Tab-separated table of C-alpha atoms and ligand atoms in Angstrom:
chain	number	residue	atom	x	y	z
A	4	UNK	CA	130.970	68.220	72.070
A	5	UNK	CA	129.736	65.334	74.144
A	6	UNK	CA	126.065	66.277	74.423
A	7	UNK	CA	123.440	64.348	76.368
A	8	UNK	CA	120.840	65.375	73.813
A	9	UNK	CA	120.325	67.421	70.637
A	10	UNK	CA	117.742	69.732	72.145
A	11	UNK	CA	116.848	70.470	75.787
A	12	UNK	CA	113.583	72.326	76.341
A	13	UNK	CA	113.062	74.069	79.667
A	14	UNK	CA	109.382	74.570	80.505
A	15	UNK	CA	106.690	72.003	79.808
A	16	UNK	CA	103.755	74.381	79.239
A	17	UNK	CA	101.844	73.967	75.995
A	18	UNK	CA	104.533	75.586	73.883
A	19	UNK	CA	107.526	73.703	75.320
A	20	UNK	CA	105.636	70.396	75.173
A	21	UNK	CA	104.672	71.032	71.526
A	22	UNK	CA	108.304	71.763	70.581
A	23	UNK	CA	109.489	68.624	72.409
A	24	UNK	CA	106.938	66.376	70.740
A	25	UNK	CA	107.491	67.861	67.280
A	26	UNK	CA	111.277	67.498	67.405
A	27	UNK	CA	111.081	64.027	68.904
A	28	UNK	CA	108.810	62.932	66.060
A	29	UNK	CA	111.354	64.333	63.612
A	30	UNK	CA	114.144	62.193	65.021
A	31	UNK	CA	115.965	64.651	67.286
A	32	UNK	CA	117.049	63.446	70.709
A	33	UNK	CA	115.136	65.598	73.181
A	34	UNK	CA	114.913	66.315	76.903
A	35	UNK	CA	111.974	68.306	78.326
A	36	UNK	CA	112.375	69.639	81.876
A	37	UNK	CA	109.323	70.932	83.764
A	38	UNK	CA	109.469	72.100	87.352
A	39	UNK	CA	105.743	71.527	87.981
A	40	UNK	CA	104.978	68.669	90.357
A	41	UNK	CA	103.229	65.817	88.634
A	42	UNK	CA	102.576	65.514	84.921
A	43	UNK	CA	99.032	66.736	84.149
A	44	UNK	CA	96.301	64.422	85.397
A	45	UNK	CA	94.385	62.206	82.997
A	46	UNK	CA	91.444	64.143	81.714
A	47	UNK	CA	88.130	62.438	81.811
A	48	UNK	CA	85.132	63.771	79.890
A	49	UNK	CA	83.301	63.883	83.207
A	50	UNK	CA	85.840	66.285	84.728
A	51	UNK	CA	84.675	69.863	84.901
A	52	UNK	CA	86.120	72.197	82.320
A	53	UNK	CA	89.437	73.882	82.961
A	54	UNK	CA	88.876	77.586	83.678
A	55	UNK	CA	91.566	78.527	81.174
A	56	UNK	CA	90.384	77.977	77.631
A	57	UNK	CA	91.910	79.103	74.348
A	58	UNK	CA	90.413	80.187	71.071
A	59	UNK	CA	92.698	78.131	68.816
A	60	UNK	CA	93.158	79.416	65.275
A	61	UNK	CA	93.188	76.908	62.369
A	62	UNK	CA	96.924	77.464	61.848
A	63	UNK	CA	97.558	76.056	65.371
A	64	UNK	CA	95.068	73.259	64.885
A	65	UNK	CA	97.181	72.253	61.847
A	66	UNK	CA	100.234	71.957	64.139
A	67	UNK	CA	98.257	69.839	66.636
A	68	UNK	CA	97.144	67.632	63.744
A	69	UNK	CA	100.763	67.096	62.707
A	70	UNK	CA	101.652	66.285	66.319
A	71	UNK	CA	98.885	63.674	66.328
A	72	UNK	CA	96.868	65.132	69.200
A	73	UNK	CA	94.059	66.977	67.423
A	74	UNK	CA	91.981	63.871	66.787
A	75	UNK	CA	92.049	63.167	70.530
A	76	UNK	CA	91.011	66.753	71.294
A	77	UNK	CA	87.978	66.302	69.030
A	78	UNK	CA	87.219	62.915	70.587
A	79	UNK	CA	87.278	64.426	74.099
A	80	UNK	CA	85.789	67.875	73.809
A	81	UNK	CA	86.243	71.163	71.993
A	82	UNK	CA	83.866	73.761	70.723
A	83	UNK	CA	84.087	74.974	67.136
A	84	UNK	CA	82.970	78.549	66.667
A	85	UNK	CA	81.716	79.935	63.414
A	86	UNK	CA	81.125	83.588	64.200
A	87	UNK	CA	82.491	86.460	66.241
A	88	UNK	CA	80.359	89.406	67.299
A	89	UNK	CA	82.313	92.412	68.541
A	90	UNK	CA	80.643	95.549	69.773
A	91	UNK	CA	81.016	98.577	71.964
A	92	UNK	CA	77.720	100.290	72.866
A	93	UNK	CA	75.054	98.681	70.779
A	94	UNK	CA	75.006	94.914	70.128
A	95	UNK	CA	72.653	95.491	67.184
A	96	UNK	CA	75.550	97.266	65.448
A	97	UNK	CA	78.151	94.644	66.267
A	98	UNK	CA	81.014	93.923	63.927
A	99	UNK	CA	80.309	90.398	62.635
A	100	UNK	CA	82.992	87.992	61.480
A	101	UNK	CA	81.716	84.842	59.870
A	102	UNK	CA	83.682	81.767	58.816
A	103	UNK	CA	81.405	81.639	55.783
A	104	UNK	CA	82.929	84.972	54.631
A	105	UNK	CA	86.119	83.082	53.797
A	106	UNK	CA	84.408	79.783	52.944
A	107	UNK	CA	85.818	78.171	56.084
A	108	UNK	CA	83.831	75.790	58.279
A	109	UNK	CA	84.951	77.477	61.506
A	110	UNK	CA	86.964	80.424	62.773
A	111	UNK	CA	88.633	78.127	65.287
A	112	UNK	CA	87.949	75.924	68.296
A	113	UNK	CA	87.671	76.721	71.985
A	114	UNK	CA	89.859	74.186	73.816
A	115	UNK	CA	90.887	73.808	77.445
A	116	UNK	CA	94.455	74.357	78.594
A	117	UNK	CA	94.361	71.214	80.780
A	118	UNK	CA	93.172	68.986	77.954
A	119	UNK	CA	95.888	70.172	75.566
A	120	UNK	CA	98.585	69.798	78.232
A	121	UNK	CA	97.405	66.309	79.066
A	122	UNK	CA	97.307	65.138	75.445
A	123	UNK	CA	100.729	66.575	74.582
A	124	UNK	CA	102.376	65.120	77.711
A	125	UNK	CA	100.729	61.751	77.212
A	126	UNK	CA	102.654	61.348	73.941
A	127	UNK	CA	106.035	62.127	75.446
A	128	UNK	CA	107.948	59.099	76.848
A	129	UNK	CA	108.900	59.390	80.556
A	130	UNK	CA	112.585	59.227	79.611
A	131	UNK	CA	112.131	62.358	77.493
A	132	UNK	CA	109.764	64.511	79.560
A	133	UNK	CA	110.697	64.929	83.178
A	134	UNK	CA	108.492	66.830	85.637
A	135	UNK	CA	109.198	67.979	89.189
A	136	UNK	CA	112.669	69.045	88.115
A	137	UNK	CA	113.855	72.629	87.950
A	138	UNK	CA	116.642	74.143	85.904
A	139	UNK	CA	118.472	76.428	88.305
A	140	UNK	CA	121.112	77.788	85.915
A	141	UNK	CA	122.029	77.712	82.245
A	142	UNK	CA	125.116	78.781	80.372
A	143	UNK	CA	126.152	78.639	76.731
A	144	UNK	CA	129.565	78.167	75.132
A	145	UNK	CA	130.911	77.582	71.605
A	146	UNK	CA	129.581	74.021	71.386
A	147	UNK	CA	126.257	74.111	73.139
A	148	UNK	CA	124.572	74.782	76.471
A	149	UNK	CA	124.880	73.352	79.973
A	150	UNK	CA	121.934	73.163	82.332
A	151	UNK	CA	122.235	72.814	86.076
A	152	UNK	CA	119.298	70.881	87.516
A	153	UNK	CA	118.083	71.165	91.097
A	154	UNK	CA	118.644	67.431	91.720
A	155	UNK	CA	122.369	68.193	91.387
A	156	UNK	CA	122.766	66.777	87.881
A	157	UNK	CA	123.924	68.569	84.729
A	158	UNK	CA	122.626	68.308	81.203
A	159	UNK	CA	124.652	69.122	78.086
A	160	UNK	CA	122.750	69.963	74.934
A	161	UNK	CA	123.510	71.290	71.467
A	162	UNK	CA	120.486	73.596	71.581
A	163	UNK	CA	118.570	75.055	74.537
A	164	UNK	CA	114.912	75.970	73.970
A	165	UNK	CA	113.755	78.458	76.578
A	166	UNK	CA	110.020	77.878	77.149
A	167	UNK	CA	109.819	78.823	80.819
A	168	UNK	CA	107.048	81.398	80.478
A	169	UNK	CA	106.624	85.108	81.138
A	170	UNK	CA	108.917	85.333	84.168
A	171	UNK	CA	111.640	83.395	82.333
A	172	UNK	CA	114.744	83.164	84.514
A	173	UNK	CA	116.728	81.551	81.715
A	174	UNK	CA	116.091	84.449	79.383
A	175	UNK	CA	117.735	86.730	81.944
A	176	UNK	CA	120.629	84.278	82.412
A	177	UNK	CA	121.261	84.382	78.671
A	178	UNK	CA	121.494	88.159	78.937
A	179	UNK	CA	118.351	88.805	76.888
A	180	UNK	CA	116.289	91.694	78.169
A	181	UNK	CA	112.515	91.860	77.938
A	182	UNK	CA	110.602	95.110	77.924
A	183	UNK	CA	107.054	95.302	79.109
A	184	UNK	CA	104.415	96.491	81.436
A	185	UNK	CA	101.558	95.129	83.525
A	186	UNK	CA	98.162	96.277	82.270
A	187	UNK	CA	95.912	97.992	84.764
A	188	UNK	CA	93.308	95.398	83.899
A	189	UNK	CA	92.993	91.947	85.468
A	190	UNK	CA	91.070	89.093	83.828
A	191	UNK	CA	88.225	87.519	85.801
A	192	UNK	CA	87.390	84.075	84.414
A	193	UNK	CA	84.569	81.597	85.072
A	194	UNK	CA	82.090	79.439	83.168
A	195	UNK	CA	78.375	80.274	83.152
A	196	UNK	CA	75.110	78.973	81.726
A	197	UNK	CA	73.158	81.486	79.646
A	198	UNK	CA	69.446	81.742	79.111
A	199	UNK	CA	69.829	81.784	75.314
A	200	UNK	CA	72.141	79.459	73.278
A	201	UNK	CA	75.516	80.792	72.212
A	202	UNK	CA	74.991	79.583	68.609
A	203	UNK	CA	78.676	78.756	68.193
A	204	UNK	CA	79.470	82.451	68.397
A	205	UNK	CA	82.284	84.135	70.320
A	206	UNK	CA	81.025	87.423	71.741
A	207	UNK	CA	83.215	90.321	72.770
A	208	UNK	CA	82.183	93.714	74.101
A	209	UNK	CA	84.687	96.529	74.538
A	210	UNK	CA	83.765	98.370	77.735
A	211	UNK	CA	85.644	101.466	78.915
A	212	UNK	CA	86.969	99.393	81.847
A	213	UNK	CA	88.154	96.580	79.513
A	214	UNK	CA	86.963	93.870	77.084
A	215	UNK	CA	84.453	91.184	78.079
A	216	UNK	CA	84.602	87.920	76.092
A	217	UNK	CA	81.963	85.171	76.149
A	218	UNK	CA	83.354	82.063	74.468
A	219	UNK	CA	81.157	79.093	73.504
A	220	UNK	CA	81.851	75.800	75.287
A	221	UNK	CA	80.955	72.373	73.916
A	222	UNK	CA	78.364	71.678	76.624
A	223	UNK	CA	76.417	74.857	75.811
A	224	UNK	CA	77.945	76.995	78.563
A	225	UNK	CA	80.073	80.088	78.013
A	226	UNK	CA	83.558	80.747	79.268
A	227	UNK	CA	83.845	84.323	80.537
A	228	UNK	CA	87.125	86.249	80.208
A	229	UNK	CA	86.378	89.682	81.627
A	230	UNK	CA	89.451	91.903	81.503
A	231	UNK	CA	88.712	94.878	83.680
A	232	UNK	CA	90.097	97.518	85.974
A	233	UNK	CA	87.263	96.589	88.358
A	234	UNK	CA	88.333	92.979	88.914
A	235	UNK	CA	88.674	93.292	92.693
A	236	UNK	CA	85.128	94.610	93.028
A	237	UNK	CA	83.765	91.903	90.703
A	238	UNK	CA	85.554	89.141	92.606
A	239	UNK	CA	84.162	90.423	95.908
A	240	UNK	CA	80.518	90.199	94.715
A	241	UNK	CA	78.327	87.237	95.601
A	242	UNK	CA	77.139	85.091	92.659
A	243	UNK	CA	73.819	86.864	92.288
A	244	UNK	CA	75.340	90.337	92.073
A	245	UNK	CA	78.196	89.166	89.834
A	246	UNK	CA	75.745	87.574	87.384
A	247	UNK	CA	73.669	90.744	87.384
A	248	UNK	CA	76.788	92.791	86.579
A	249	UNK	CA	77.642	90.303	83.798
A	250	UNK	CA	74.116	90.556	82.360
A	251	UNK	CA	74.379	94.325	82.284
A	252	UNK	CA	77.910	94.346	80.835
A	253	UNK	CA	76.895	91.873	78.089
A	254	UNK	CA	73.804	93.967	77.340
A	255	UNK	CA	71.525	90.905	77.532
A	256	UNK	CA	72.910	89.387	74.276
A	257	UNK	CA	72.589	85.889	75.756
A	258	UNK	CA	69.932	86.655	78.376
A	259	UNK	CA	70.434	86.011	82.096
A	260	UNK	CA	73.256	83.825	83.448
A	261	UNK	CA	73.578	81.089	86.064
A	262	UNK	CA	76.935	80.513	87.762
A	263	UNK	CA	78.526	77.095	87.417
A	264	UNK	CA	82.090	77.579	88.587
A	265	UNK	CA	84.182	79.644	90.955
A	266	UNK	CA	85.714	82.852	89.645
A	267	UNK	CA	89.481	83.040	89.123
A	268	UNK	CA	91.731	85.927	88.156
A	269	UNK	CA	94.796	86.404	85.918
A	270	UNK	CA	97.120	89.407	85.738
A	271	UNK	CA	97.576	90.791	82.221
A	272	UNK	CA	100.873	91.828	80.700
A	273	UNK	CA	102.561	93.168	77.613
A	274	UNK	CA	106.109	91.941	77.181
A	275	UNK	CA	108.604	91.436	74.376
A	276	UNK	CA	112.138	90.029	74.427
A	277	UNK	CA	114.719	92.140	72.606
A	278	UNK	CA	115.995	88.976	70.864
A	279	UNK	CA	114.576	85.475	70.413
A	280	UNK	CA	117.951	83.816	69.927
A	281	UNK	CA	121.373	83.651	71.556
A	282	UNK	CA	124.240	81.298	70.666
A	283	UNK	CA	122.870	77.744	71.055
A	284	UNK	CA	119.595	79.023	72.557
A	285	UNK	CA	116.140	80.130	71.348
A	286	UNK	CA	113.121	81.591	73.099
A	287	UNK	CA	109.566	80.414	72.394
A	288	UNK	CA	106.099	81.244	73.739
A	289	UNK	CA	105.551	83.581	76.668
A	290	UNK	CA	109.294	83.632	77.394
A	291	UNK	CA	109.605	85.608	74.139
A	292	UNK	CA	106.348	87.580	74.096
A	293	UNK	CA	103.203	88.173	76.131
A	294	UNK	CA	100.090	89.865	74.742
A	295	UNK	CA	96.764	91.024	76.187
A	296	UNK	CA	94.219	88.189	75.819
A	297	UNK	CA	91.675	90.433	74.090
A	298	UNK	CA	92.449	88.901	70.697
A	299	UNK	CA	92.916	85.413	72.186
A	300	UNK	CA	96.373	85.159	70.624
A	301	UNK	CA	98.831	84.268	73.421
A	302	UNK	CA	99.035	80.548	72.961
A	303	UNK	CA	98.391	80.884	69.241
A	304	UNK	CA	101.589	82.892	68.897
A	305	UNK	CA	103.450	80.335	71.005
A	306	UNK	CA	102.207	77.400	68.903
A	307	UNK	CA	103.279	79.273	65.779
A	308	UNK	CA	106.751	79.701	67.336
A	309	UNK	CA	106.818	75.955	67.929
A	310	UNK	CA	105.807	75.218	64.321
A	311	UNK	CA	108.390	77.658	62.907
A	312	UNK	CA	111.199	76.320	65.107
A	313	UNK	CA	110.495	72.680	64.229
A	314	UNK	CA	110.317	73.535	60.521
A	315	UNK	CA	113.542	75.582	60.591
A	316	UNK	CA	115.595	72.946	62.426
A	317	UNK	CA	114.310	70.061	60.314
A	318	UNK	CA	114.942	71.939	57.036
A	319	UNK	CA	118.526	72.791	58.077
A	320	UNK	CA	119.290	69.250	59.222
A	321	UNK	CA	117.792	67.701	56.082
A	322	UNK	CA	119.886	70.048	53.952
A	323	UNK	CA	122.987	68.822	55.800
A	324	UNK	CA	123.606	72.163	57.529
A	325	UNK	CA	124.545	72.766	61.174
A	326	UNK	CA	120.988	73.102	62.504
A	327	UNK	CA	122.147	74.633	65.839
A	328	UNK	CA	124.225	77.386	64.170
A	329	UNK	CA	123.456	81.072	64.795
A	330	UNK	CA	122.567	81.457	61.123
A	331	UNK	CA	119.832	78.839	61.285
A	332	UNK	CA	118.499	80.154	64.612
A	333	UNK	CA	118.333	83.682	63.160
A	334	UNK	CA	116.127	82.275	60.406
A	335	UNK	CA	113.640	81.203	63.096
A	336	UNK	CA	113.765	84.661	64.668
A	337	UNK	CA	113.143	86.368	61.328
A	338	UNK	CA	110.229	84.041	60.643
A	339	UNK	CA	108.500	84.980	63.891
A	340	UNK	CA	109.418	88.514	64.873
A	341	UNK	CA	107.316	90.484	62.372
A	342	UNK	CA	104.192	88.406	63.102
A	343	UNK	CA	104.629	88.791	66.838
A	344	UNK	CA	105.239	92.546	66.612
A	345	UNK	CA	102.090	92.933	64.474
A	346	UNK	CA	100.063	91.125	67.115
A	347	UNK	CA	101.616	93.107	69.975
A	348	UNK	CA	100.786	96.340	68.164
A	349	UNK	CA	97.247	95.206	67.380
A	350	UNK	CA	96.345	94.026	70.879
A	351	UNK	CA	98.003	96.959	72.617
A	352	UNK	CA	96.451	99.399	70.124
A	353	UNK	CA	92.975	97.963	70.720
A	354	UNK	CA	93.538	98.047	74.470
A	355	UNK	CA	94.479	101.724	74.326
A	356	UNK	CA	91.820	102.768	71.808
A	357	UNK	CA	88.969	101.339	73.831
A	358	UNK	CA	90.182	102.472	77.197
A	359	UNK	CA	90.654	106.124	76.222
A	360	UNK	CA	87.798	108.352	77.330
A	361	UNK	CA	88.763	111.009	74.739
A	362	UNK	CA	85.895	113.012	73.257
A	363	UNK	CA	85.324	112.060	69.640
A	364	UNK	CA	87.203	108.775	69.876
A	365	UNK	CA	84.048	106.809	70.661
A	366	UNK	CA	82.293	108.014	67.522
A	367	UNK	CA	85.437	107.336	65.468
A	368	UNK	CA	85.464	103.772	66.769
A	369	UNK	CA	81.755	103.414	65.964
A	370	UNK	CA	82.465	104.674	62.456
A	371	UNK	CA	85.301	102.138	62.156
A	372	UNK	CA	82.969	99.295	63.165
A	373	UNK	CA	80.333	100.426	60.646
A	374	UNK	CA	82.948	100.810	57.885
A	375	UNK	CA	84.355	97.314	58.405
A	376	UNK	CA	80.862	95.801	58.435
A	377	UNK	CA	79.942	97.645	55.257
A	378	UNK	CA	83.099	96.586	53.385
A	379	UNK	CA	83.017	92.820	52.819
A	380	UNK	CA	86.588	92.634	51.369
A	381	UNK	CA	88.014	94.304	54.475
A	382	UNK	CA	85.956	92.032	56.716
A	383	UNK	CA	87.122	88.990	54.787
A	384	UNK	CA	90.728	90.119	55.143
A	385	UNK	CA	90.289	90.497	58.920
A	386	UNK	CA	88.723	87.036	59.150
A	387	UNK	CA	91.582	85.583	57.107
A	388	UNK	CA	94.074	87.130	59.496
A	389	UNK	CA	92.094	85.930	62.511
A	390	UNK	CA	92.253	82.332	61.311
A	391	UNK	CA	95.906	82.655	60.347
A	392	UNK	CA	95.317	82.189	56.618
A	393	UNK	CA	97.654	83.991	54.225
B	408	FAD	C1	93.200	85.182	81.254
B	408	FAD	C2	94.033	84.649	80.142
B	408	FAD	C3	93.368	84.207	79.030
B	408	FAD	C4	94.115	83.767	77.962
B	408	FAD	N1	93.410	83.407	76.864
B	408	FAD	C5	94.082	83.038	75.768
B	408	FAD	C6	93.368	82.685	74.567
B	408	FAD	O1	92.135	82.719	74.463
B	408	FAD	N2	94.111	82.294	73.499
B	408	FAD	C7	95.472	82.251	73.557
B	408	FAD	O2	96.079	81.903	72.546
B	408	FAD	N3	96.170	82.544	74.681
B	408	FAD	C8	95.513	82.964	75.785
B	408	FAD	N4	96.232	83.282	76.925
B	408	FAD	C9	97.705	83.211	76.940
B	408	FAD	C10	98.278	81.830	77.234
B	408	FAD	O3	97.821	81.339	78.470
B	408	FAD	C11	99.809	81.840	77.245
B	408	FAD	O4	100.267	82.534	76.112
B	408	FAD	C12	100.392	80.415	77.219
B	408	FAD	O5	99.951	79.650	78.307
B	408	FAD	C13	101.924	80.458	77.247
B	408	FAD	O6	102.462	79.157	77.184
B	408	FAD	P1	104.016	78.857	77.447
B	408	FAD	O7	104.162	77.377	77.303
B	408	FAD	O8	104.859	79.754	76.615
B	408	FAD	O9	104.294	79.335	78.942
B	408	FAD	P2	103.732	78.764	80.318
B	408	FAD	O10	102.363	78.188	80.140
B	408	FAD	O11	103.892	79.878	81.296
B	408	FAD	O12	104.725	77.554	80.684
B	408	FAD	C14	105.999	77.751	81.213
B	408	FAD	C15	106.372	76.485	81.978
B	408	FAD	O13	107.740	76.566	82.371
B	408	FAD	C16	107.883	75.984	83.645
B	408	FAD	N5	109.138	76.517	84.223
B	408	FAD	C17	109.402	77.820	84.533
B	408	FAD	N6	110.658	77.939	85.002
B	408	FAD	C18	111.211	76.704	84.980
B	408	FAD	C19	112.508	76.180	85.340
B	408	FAD	N7	113.474	76.982	85.795
B	408	FAD	N8	112.742	74.847	85.210
B	408	FAD	C20	111.787	74.021	84.732
B	408	FAD	N9	110.530	74.472	84.365
B	408	FAD	C21	110.257	75.790	84.492
B	408	FAD	C22	106.621	76.402	84.371
B	408	FAD	O14	106.338	75.560	85.470
B	408	FAD	C23	105.581	76.303	83.254
B	408	FAD	O15	104.938	75.038	83.214
B	408	FAD	C24	95.541	83.743	78.017
B	408	FAD	C25	96.200	84.147	79.152
B	408	FAD	C26	95.475	84.637	80.199
B	408	FAD	C27	96.204	85.141	81.421
């Protein structure tokens, strides 16, 4: 077929941009189409922190290193964290995960969405990554895919990568269904200053109304991700009352808080596509799966999709095979599906376990926490999984 490019990626969020950059670096001809207005603004260290931050696992940091952006992340700002403290009723009996348990320097890094987007986009030539352009329709045939763009033009590609997020229109146009639900919880996010230092620790308390996470930022502040059924009430409070509620909910682990930013909210979803591939098309990131942020895994899963897709296509091409064939694409799906389903089950299971007010369940959970803390091999295994080590 007469294709305009090898691979067209629709959606220039973190996952789509990572796929585009990775394939471009490997010699594929690539087009990235993003409907958002301007490319992300240049991030200056003096800019305030983006309200959306991610706890990036080492396995994703390895991808960013290969893409050549990790050094710039470190040179701008990121916050390594070495410990996680997870508790329910009593912070003194928290479940403690320590990087030292697996002889790692860190469990991961807290990094801003805006910084990652900026650094990935900065490396993509303007002729490859186009913003302010929407794909209005897509269709596949025996040779490839055709995209209809809202400027009236058409793009032919051998492979279509669908990276257009949770509400993916292209997924539906390819006839792939996604099952899911909206959680009753909404995440309230903001950054605060605490009385006591965070000591490079990520804190998470499971409350009956939802999990509260306090993530360490590089400038000493904490990023709050409070997933709760009471989001409306929390958003309506003035700063003083909100900070008092936060102090109470965090059981004083970091002392009193001072507000530094506005509060924003995000709806929370569980969603999974019934297939990740169709002829000449693959799904990556939130277009394929959406998880509750309680384990901080959404973008981590998406970056792992990106890494697996790049690896699969490059291996097939280098072996002289048809890298856009259904057989090769299925290999990508097999590589990702089990991992993603494990994470969906884990996050949804935790969500349900901690929300259920069933008698006896609370003491079972407390027993579980104590058992994990008392069994170093089990704790090490959980830490290994958390950092993506095999
Ligand atoms: C409160 C909250 C906290 C979170 N915390 C974490 C965390 O700690 N760790 C973690 O790993 N994850 C976290 N996540 C999840 C994470 O934000 C997502 O998993 C991630 O952003 C998904 O990236 P994506 O590139 O797949 O999709 P998106 O970021 O949704 O990008 C899709 C892109 O496609 C574009 N697009 C859509 N349709 C079209 C079209 N027709 N044509 C052209 N472009 C189009 C959109 O404009 C958008 O830029 C959190 C999420 C929430 C809500």
